[in-house]
Short mmCIF file of C-alpha atoms and ligand atoms in Angstrom, two decimals:
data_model
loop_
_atom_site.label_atom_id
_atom_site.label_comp_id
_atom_site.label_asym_id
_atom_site.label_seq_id
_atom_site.Cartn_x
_atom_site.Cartn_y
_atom_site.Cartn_z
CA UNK A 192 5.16 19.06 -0.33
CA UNK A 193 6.40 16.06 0.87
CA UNK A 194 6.55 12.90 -1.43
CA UNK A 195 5.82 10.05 0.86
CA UNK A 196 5.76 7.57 -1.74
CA UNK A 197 9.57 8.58 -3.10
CA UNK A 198 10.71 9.31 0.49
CA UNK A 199 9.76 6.04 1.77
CA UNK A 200 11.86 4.54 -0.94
CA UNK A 201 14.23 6.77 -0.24
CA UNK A 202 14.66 5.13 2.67
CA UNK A 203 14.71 1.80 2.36
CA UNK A 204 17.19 2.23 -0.03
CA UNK A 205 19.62 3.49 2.47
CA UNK A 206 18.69 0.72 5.04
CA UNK A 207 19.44 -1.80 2.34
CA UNK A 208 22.57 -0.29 1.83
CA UNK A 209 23.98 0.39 5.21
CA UNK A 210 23.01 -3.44 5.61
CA UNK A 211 24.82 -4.62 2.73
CA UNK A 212 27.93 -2.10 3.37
CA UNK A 213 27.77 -4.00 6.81
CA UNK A 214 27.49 -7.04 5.29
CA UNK A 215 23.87 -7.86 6.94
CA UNK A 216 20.60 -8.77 5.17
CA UNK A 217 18.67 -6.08 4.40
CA UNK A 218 15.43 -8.51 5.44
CA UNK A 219 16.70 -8.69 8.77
CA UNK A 220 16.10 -4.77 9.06
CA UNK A 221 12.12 -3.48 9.75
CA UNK A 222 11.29 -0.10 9.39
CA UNK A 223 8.99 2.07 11.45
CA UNK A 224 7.51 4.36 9.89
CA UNK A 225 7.11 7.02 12.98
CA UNK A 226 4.19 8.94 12.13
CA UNK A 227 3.35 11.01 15.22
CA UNK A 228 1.62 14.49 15.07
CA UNK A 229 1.23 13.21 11.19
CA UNK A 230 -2.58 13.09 10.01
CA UNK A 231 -4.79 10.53 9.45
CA UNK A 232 -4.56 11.21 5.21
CA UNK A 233 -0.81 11.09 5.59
CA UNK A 234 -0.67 7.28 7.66
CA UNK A 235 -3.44 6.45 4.99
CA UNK A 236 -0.61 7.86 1.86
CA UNK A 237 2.28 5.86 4.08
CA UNK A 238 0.33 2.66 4.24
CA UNK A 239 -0.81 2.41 0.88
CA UNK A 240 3.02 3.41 -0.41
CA UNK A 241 4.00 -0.17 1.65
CA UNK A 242 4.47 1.13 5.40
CA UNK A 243 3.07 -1.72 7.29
CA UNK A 244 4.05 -0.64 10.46
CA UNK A 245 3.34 2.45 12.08
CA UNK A 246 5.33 4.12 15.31
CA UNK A 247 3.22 6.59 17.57
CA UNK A 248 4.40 7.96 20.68
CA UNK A 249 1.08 9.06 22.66
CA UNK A 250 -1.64 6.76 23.18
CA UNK A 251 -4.47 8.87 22.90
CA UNK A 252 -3.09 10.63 19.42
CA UNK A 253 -2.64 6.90 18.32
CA UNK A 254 -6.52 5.65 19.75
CA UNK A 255 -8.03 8.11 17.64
CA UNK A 256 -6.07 7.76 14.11
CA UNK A 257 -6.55 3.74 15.05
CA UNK A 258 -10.09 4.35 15.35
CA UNK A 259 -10.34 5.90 11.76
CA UNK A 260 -7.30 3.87 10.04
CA UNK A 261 -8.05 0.38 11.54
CA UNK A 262 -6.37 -2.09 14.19
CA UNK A 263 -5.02 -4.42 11.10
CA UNK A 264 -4.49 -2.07 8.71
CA UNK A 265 -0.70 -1.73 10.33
CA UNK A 266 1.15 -3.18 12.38
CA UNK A 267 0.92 -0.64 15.75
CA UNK A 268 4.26 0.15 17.45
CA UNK A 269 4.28 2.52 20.85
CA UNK A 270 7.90 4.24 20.53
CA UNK A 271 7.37 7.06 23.33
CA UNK A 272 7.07 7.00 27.28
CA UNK A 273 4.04 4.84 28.58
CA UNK A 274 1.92 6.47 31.79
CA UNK A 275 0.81 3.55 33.96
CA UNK A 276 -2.79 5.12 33.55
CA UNK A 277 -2.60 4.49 29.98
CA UNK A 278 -1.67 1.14 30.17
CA UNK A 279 -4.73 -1.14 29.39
CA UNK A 280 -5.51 1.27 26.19
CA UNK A 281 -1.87 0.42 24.72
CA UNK A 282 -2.36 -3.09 25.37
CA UNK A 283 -5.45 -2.42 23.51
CA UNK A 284 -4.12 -0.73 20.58
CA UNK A 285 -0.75 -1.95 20.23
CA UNK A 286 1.17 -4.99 18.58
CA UNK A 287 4.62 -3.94 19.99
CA UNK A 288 5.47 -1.77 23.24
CA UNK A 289 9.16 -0.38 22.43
CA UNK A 290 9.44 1.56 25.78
CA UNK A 291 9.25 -0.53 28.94
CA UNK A 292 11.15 1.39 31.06
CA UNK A 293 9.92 -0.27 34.72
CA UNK A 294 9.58 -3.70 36.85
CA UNK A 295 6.50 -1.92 37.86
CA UNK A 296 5.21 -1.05 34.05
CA UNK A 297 6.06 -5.01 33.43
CA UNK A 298 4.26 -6.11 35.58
CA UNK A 299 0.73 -3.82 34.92
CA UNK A 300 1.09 -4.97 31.86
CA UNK A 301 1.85 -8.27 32.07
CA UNK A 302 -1.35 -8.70 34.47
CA UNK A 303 -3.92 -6.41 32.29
CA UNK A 304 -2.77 -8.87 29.50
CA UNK A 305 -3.88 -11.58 31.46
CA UNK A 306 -7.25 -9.78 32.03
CA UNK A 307 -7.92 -8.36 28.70
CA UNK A 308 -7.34 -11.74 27.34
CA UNK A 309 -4.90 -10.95 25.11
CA UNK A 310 -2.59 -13.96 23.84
CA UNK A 311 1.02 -12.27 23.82
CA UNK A 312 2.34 -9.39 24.00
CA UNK A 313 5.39 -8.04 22.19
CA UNK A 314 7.96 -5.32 24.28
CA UNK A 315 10.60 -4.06 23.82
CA UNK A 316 12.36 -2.75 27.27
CA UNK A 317 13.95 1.01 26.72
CA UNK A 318 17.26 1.02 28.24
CA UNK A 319 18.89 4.63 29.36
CA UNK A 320 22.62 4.69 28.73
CA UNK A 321 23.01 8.47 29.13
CA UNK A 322 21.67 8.86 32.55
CA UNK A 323 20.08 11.87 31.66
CA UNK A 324 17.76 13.05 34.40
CA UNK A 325 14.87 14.01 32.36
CA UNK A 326 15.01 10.89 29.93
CA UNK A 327 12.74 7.95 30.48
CA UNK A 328 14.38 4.48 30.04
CA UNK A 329 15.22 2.05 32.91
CA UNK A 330 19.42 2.55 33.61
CA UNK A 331 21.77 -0.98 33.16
CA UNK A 332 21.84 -1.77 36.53
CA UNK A 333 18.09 -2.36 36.82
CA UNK A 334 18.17 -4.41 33.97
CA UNK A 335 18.81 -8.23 35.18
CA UNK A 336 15.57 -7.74 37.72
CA UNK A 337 13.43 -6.72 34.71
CA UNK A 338 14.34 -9.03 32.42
CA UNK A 339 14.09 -11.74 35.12
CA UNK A 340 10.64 -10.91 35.43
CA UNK A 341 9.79 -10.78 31.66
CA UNK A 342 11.17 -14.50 31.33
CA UNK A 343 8.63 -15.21 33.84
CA UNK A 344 5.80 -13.91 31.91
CA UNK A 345 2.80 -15.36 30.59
CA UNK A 346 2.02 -12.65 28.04
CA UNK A 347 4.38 -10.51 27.37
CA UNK A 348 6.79 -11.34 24.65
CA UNK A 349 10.61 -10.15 25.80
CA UNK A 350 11.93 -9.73 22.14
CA UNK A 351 14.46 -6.91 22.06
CA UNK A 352 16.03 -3.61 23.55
CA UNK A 353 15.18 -0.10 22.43
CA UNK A 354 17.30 3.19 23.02
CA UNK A 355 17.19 6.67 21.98
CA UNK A 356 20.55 8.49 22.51
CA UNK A 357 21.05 11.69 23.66
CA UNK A 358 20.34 13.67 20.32
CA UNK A 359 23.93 15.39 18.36
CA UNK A 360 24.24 17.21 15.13
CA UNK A 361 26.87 14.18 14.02
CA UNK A 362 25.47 10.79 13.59
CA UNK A 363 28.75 9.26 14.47
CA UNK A 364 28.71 10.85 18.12
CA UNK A 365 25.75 8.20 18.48
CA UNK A 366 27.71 5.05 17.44
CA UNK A 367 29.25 4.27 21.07
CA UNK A 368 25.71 4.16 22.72
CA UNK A 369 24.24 2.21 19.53
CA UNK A 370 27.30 -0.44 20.23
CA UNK A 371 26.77 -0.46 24.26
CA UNK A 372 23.42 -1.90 23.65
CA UNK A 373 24.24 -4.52 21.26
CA UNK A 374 26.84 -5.37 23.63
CA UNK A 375 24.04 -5.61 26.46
CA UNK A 376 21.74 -7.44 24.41
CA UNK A 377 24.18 -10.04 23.23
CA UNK A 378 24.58 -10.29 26.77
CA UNK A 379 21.08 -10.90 27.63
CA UNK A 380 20.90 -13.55 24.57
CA UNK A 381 23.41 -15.03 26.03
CA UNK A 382 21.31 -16.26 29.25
CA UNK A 383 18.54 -16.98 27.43
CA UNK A 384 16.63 -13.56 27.88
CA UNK A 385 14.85 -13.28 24.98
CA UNK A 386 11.90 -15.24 23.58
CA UNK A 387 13.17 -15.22 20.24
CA UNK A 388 16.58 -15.71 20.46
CA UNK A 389 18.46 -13.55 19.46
CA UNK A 390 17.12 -10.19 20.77
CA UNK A 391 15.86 -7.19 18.63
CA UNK A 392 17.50 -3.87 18.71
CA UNK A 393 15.31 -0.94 17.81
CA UNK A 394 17.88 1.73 17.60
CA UNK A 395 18.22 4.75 15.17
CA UNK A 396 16.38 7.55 13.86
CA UNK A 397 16.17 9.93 10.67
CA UNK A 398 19.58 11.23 10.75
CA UNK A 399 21.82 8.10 12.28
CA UNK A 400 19.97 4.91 10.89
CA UNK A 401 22.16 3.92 8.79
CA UNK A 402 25.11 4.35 12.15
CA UNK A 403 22.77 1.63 13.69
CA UNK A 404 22.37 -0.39 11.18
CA UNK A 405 26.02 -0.81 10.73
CA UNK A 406 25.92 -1.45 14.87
CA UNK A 407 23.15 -4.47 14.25
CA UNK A 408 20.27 -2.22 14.65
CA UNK A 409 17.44 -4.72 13.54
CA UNK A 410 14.44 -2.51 13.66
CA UNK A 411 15.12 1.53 12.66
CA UNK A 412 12.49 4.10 13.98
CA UNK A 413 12.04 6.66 11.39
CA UNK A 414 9.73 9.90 10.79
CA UNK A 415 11.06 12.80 9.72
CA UNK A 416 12.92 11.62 6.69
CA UNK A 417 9.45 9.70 5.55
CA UNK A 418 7.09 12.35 6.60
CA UNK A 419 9.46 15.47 6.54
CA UNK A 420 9.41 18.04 9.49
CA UNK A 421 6.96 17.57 12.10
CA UNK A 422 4.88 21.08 12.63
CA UNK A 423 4.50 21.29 16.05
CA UNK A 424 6.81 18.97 18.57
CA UNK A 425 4.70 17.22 21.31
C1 PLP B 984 10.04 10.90 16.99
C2 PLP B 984 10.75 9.65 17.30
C3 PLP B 984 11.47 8.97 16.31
C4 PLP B 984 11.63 9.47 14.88
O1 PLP B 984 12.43 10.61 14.84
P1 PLP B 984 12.89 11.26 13.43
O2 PLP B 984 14.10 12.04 13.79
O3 PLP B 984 11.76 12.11 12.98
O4 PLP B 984 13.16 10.16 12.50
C5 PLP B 984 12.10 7.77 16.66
N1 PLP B 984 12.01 7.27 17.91
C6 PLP B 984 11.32 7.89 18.88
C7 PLP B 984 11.27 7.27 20.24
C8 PLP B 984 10.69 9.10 18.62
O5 PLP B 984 10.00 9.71 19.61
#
């Protein structure tokens, strides 16, 4: 059995010390607790053991253990692929969108914002440095258009870049595309891209958080080492 409560410590222990090794504040560094394909009793065992934010990576799984759990209880965080068809229900159900991958994403969202009424909109835009052809994520060179578009926006909230590397059995193999996008978003911060400031970075996973961290990582997207091994991959 898994110990949530001890593993989530666990954790947070190692972010605060990556940070510190890399002479950051640990503060700066949020942790999503990724609880996909996890049960409702498990999110309600994270939540009440401190996780206050919660990563899913299907809308509908995340509609139904929202419908049980509660909008507020967490903060909601999409971390996988959105379908343009399921667009208006993760405007509905989430705080922060970590995979805009598309002008043409941007903008449904930006205008179903506008109709739902919903003040702002926090996204993150999922940037593909691997070029791999089955891999969501929009690649560099599409980048300026997109984020010229999100400065435009009325609702949605341009605060940081997400990636998820190509996966390898050492966490160091990882570092190089972890550095590539801080280089990119300091870039982007640079010309004013980001409504607040600075830019987030939502990089790293169970087994190469604490490689990100080191890299400036500023938000760390973890499951596995909370929740242990998923049972079935979706
Ligand atoms: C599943 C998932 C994670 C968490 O992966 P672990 O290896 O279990 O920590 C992080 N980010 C994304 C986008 C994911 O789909």
């Amino acid at each position: 059995m898994t110990d949530i409560k001890q593993d989530l410590a666990a954790v947070r222990s190692r972010i605060d010390d990556s940070a510190r090794r890399a002479g950051r504040d640990p503060a700066d560094i949020k942790l999503v607790a990724v609880s996909k394909t996890h049960p409702v009793p498990v999110l309600l065992e994270a939540i009440a053991a401190g996780a206050n934010i919660l990563g899913e990576n299907k809308v509908q799984e995340a509609e139904a253990k929202i419908a049980e759990i509660g909008r507020d209880a967490a903060r909601w965080h999409l971390i996988g692929h959105l379908q343009s068809n399921k667009a208006r229900k993760a405007v509905q159900l989430f705080d922060v969108i970590h995979s805009v991958d598309s002008l043409e994403l941007a903008e449904r969202l930006e205008r179903i914002c506008i109709e739902e009424g919903r003040g702002e909109l926090s996204v993150f835009v999922h940037v593909d440095l691997a070029r791999e052809a089955t891999k969501s994520g929009i690649g560099v060179e599409d980048l300026p258009e997109l984020a010229a578009f999100l400065r435009g926006c009325k609702c949605l909230r341009f605060d940081g870049l997400m990636i998820l590397p190509p996966f390898f059995d050492d966490p160091e193999a990882t570092r190089p595309y972890f550095r590539r996008l801080r280089e990119i978003r300091d870039e982007l911060a640079q010309q004013g891209s980001f409504a607040n400031g600075r830019g987030e970075l939502s990089m790293g996973m169970s087994h190469d958080f604490e490689v990100a961290i080191e890299e400036g990582a500023t938000v760390v997207r973890v499951g596995t080492a909370i929740f242990g091994e998923r049972e079935y991959q979706r």
